[in-house]
Amino acid sequence: MKPQQDRPDLESRAMPDDHHDLRLWLRLLTCCNLVEGELRSRLRTEFATTLPRFDLMAQLLRAPAGMKMSELSRHMMVTNGNITGITDQLEKEGLVERLKVATDRRSSLIRLTGKGKRHFKKMAESHEQWVQDIFGGLSEKSRRNLFEALGELKLLAHTRLPERN
């Protein structure tokens, strides 16, 4: 990732006298946005695709028999409408196919085609390398500590925060 010290980010909104937890939240959010932005940019420039398309194909790779639109929507935490639009595009490109469900005429299973699997595997290899490049500047100890700290935060968030639907 390119250094972006000269551009304001969410963390720059924090004031030195703001509560440390607020500053921590803004730093975490800024880091997430920077990493996600870099991955989105690389997917766009190197594969002419988007992160949502990549994510949908990743879900389908894990379900070789296919998934219903509602399952994809739930796994990706987006609306069925978003899934339908992405699926329509990928189907036109021959990367996914719709299969009718014999027991439910209203439902279809979406699955990767052979072409889709080959294309996704190329993207996934690059994506993995990009993530390694981004985090590679951290020492192994720092990566491990960050992973463990975020695991604690995730557990706390699951146990302390009310579940939202």
PDB file of N, CA, C and O in Angstrom, residues 12 21 23 40 62 69 73 76 81 92 96 151 155:
ATOM      1  N   SER A  12      -7.937  11.052  11.524  1.00  0.00           N
ATOM      2  CA  SER A  12      -7.503  12.444  11.653  1.00  0.00           C
ATOM      3  C   SER A  12      -8.586  13.338  12.265  1.00  0.00           C
ATOM      4  O   SER A  12      -8.311  14.440  12.690  1.00  0.00           O
ATOM      5  N   ASP A  21     -10.730   5.147  23.610  1.00  0.00           N
ATOM      6  CA  ASP A  21     -11.524   4.146  22.892  1.00  0.00           C
ATOM      7  C   ASP A  21     -12.054   4.698  21.573  1.00  0.00           C
ATOM      8  O   ASP A  21     -12.109   3.981  20.572  1.00  0.00           O
ATOM      9  N   ARG A  23     -10.553   7.045  19.765  1.00  0.00           N
ATOM     10  CA  ARG A  23      -9.388   7.110  18.887  1.00  0.00           C
ATOM     11  C   ARG A  23      -9.016   5.721  18.369  1.00  0.00           C
ATOM     12  O   ARG A  23      -8.643   5.555  17.202  1.00  0.00           O
ATOM     13  N   ARG A  40      -9.908  -3.368  -3.294  1.00  0.00           N
ATOM     14  CA  ARG A  40     -10.887  -2.985  -4.329  1.00  0.00           C
ATOM     15  C   ARG A  40     -10.172  -2.438  -5.563  1.00  0.00           C
ATOM     16  O   ARG A  40     -10.504  -2.790  -6.705  1.00  0.00           O
ATOM     17  N   ARG A  62     -16.931 -22.315  -2.161  1.00  0.00           N
ATOM     18  CA  ARG A  62     -17.057 -23.136  -0.952  1.00  0.00           C
ATOM     19  C   ARG A  62     -18.299 -24.025  -0.981  1.00  0.00           C
ATOM     20  O   ARG A  62     -18.496 -24.826  -0.074  1.00  0.00           O
ATOM     21  N   MET A  69     -30.120 -17.961  -3.739  1.00  0.00           N
ATOM     22  CA  MET A  69     -29.901 -16.520  -3.600  1.00  0.00           C
ATOM     23  C   MET A  69     -30.032 -16.089  -2.142  1.00  0.00           C
ATOM     24  O   MET A  69     -29.243 -15.277  -1.667  1.00  0.00           O
ATOM     25  N   SER A  73     -27.261 -14.186   0.059  1.00  0.00           N
ATOM     26  CA  SER A  73     -27.604 -12.922   0.697  1.00  0.00           C
ATOM     27  C   SER A  73     -27.272 -12.951   2.182  1.00  0.00           C
ATOM     28  O   SER A  73     -26.683 -12.016   2.723  1.00  0.00           O
ATOM     29  N   MET A  76     -23.402 -13.115   2.740  1.00  0.00           N
ATOM     30  CA  MET A  76     -22.695 -11.890   2.372  1.00  0.00           C
ATOM     31  C   MET A  76     -23.261 -10.661   3.080  1.00  0.00           C
ATOM     32  O   MET A  76     -22.712  -9.574   2.950  1.00  0.00           O
ATOM     33  N   GLY A  81     -31.625  -8.327  -3.717  1.00  0.00           N
ATOM     34  CA  GLY A  81     -31.491  -7.513  -4.924  1.00  0.00           C
ATOM     35  C   GLY A  81     -30.046  -7.337  -5.339  1.00  0.00           C
ATOM     36  O   GLY A  81     -29.726  -7.386  -6.532  1.00  0.00           O
ATOM     37  N   LYS A  92     -23.976 -13.575 -17.377  1.00  0.00           N
ATOM     38  CA  LYS A  92     -23.739 -13.085 -18.744  1.00  0.00           C
ATOM     39  C   LYS A  92     -22.306 -13.339 -19.187  1.00  0.00           C
ATOM     40  O   LYS A  92     -22.038 -13.552 -20.364  1.00  0.00           O
ATOM     41  N   VAL A  96     -20.977 -17.927 -13.743  1.00  0.00           N
ATOM     42  CA  VAL A  96     -21.902 -18.671 -12.882  1.00  0.00           C
ATOM     43  C   VAL A  96     -23.061 -19.170 -13.730  1.00  0.00           C
ATOM     44  O   VAL A  96     -23.303 -18.686 -14.843  1.00  0.00           O
ATOM     45  N   GLY A 151      -9.367 -10.744  18.115  1.00  0.00           N
ATOM     46  CA  GLY A 151     -10.177 -11.884  18.550  1.00  0.00           C
ATOM     47  C   GLY A 151     -10.873 -11.592  19.872  1.00  0.00           C
ATOM     48  O   GLY A 151     -12.055 -11.931  20.051  1.00  0.00           O
ATOM     49  N   LEU A 155     -14.966 -11.310  20.396  1.00  0.00           N
ATOM     50  CA  LEU A 155     -15.669 -12.064  21.438  1.00  0.00           C
ATOM     51  C   LEU A 155     -16.468 -11.123  22.345  1.00  0.00           C
ATOM     52  O   LEU A 155     -17.638 -11.381  22.657  1.00  0.00           O
TER      53      LEU A 155
END
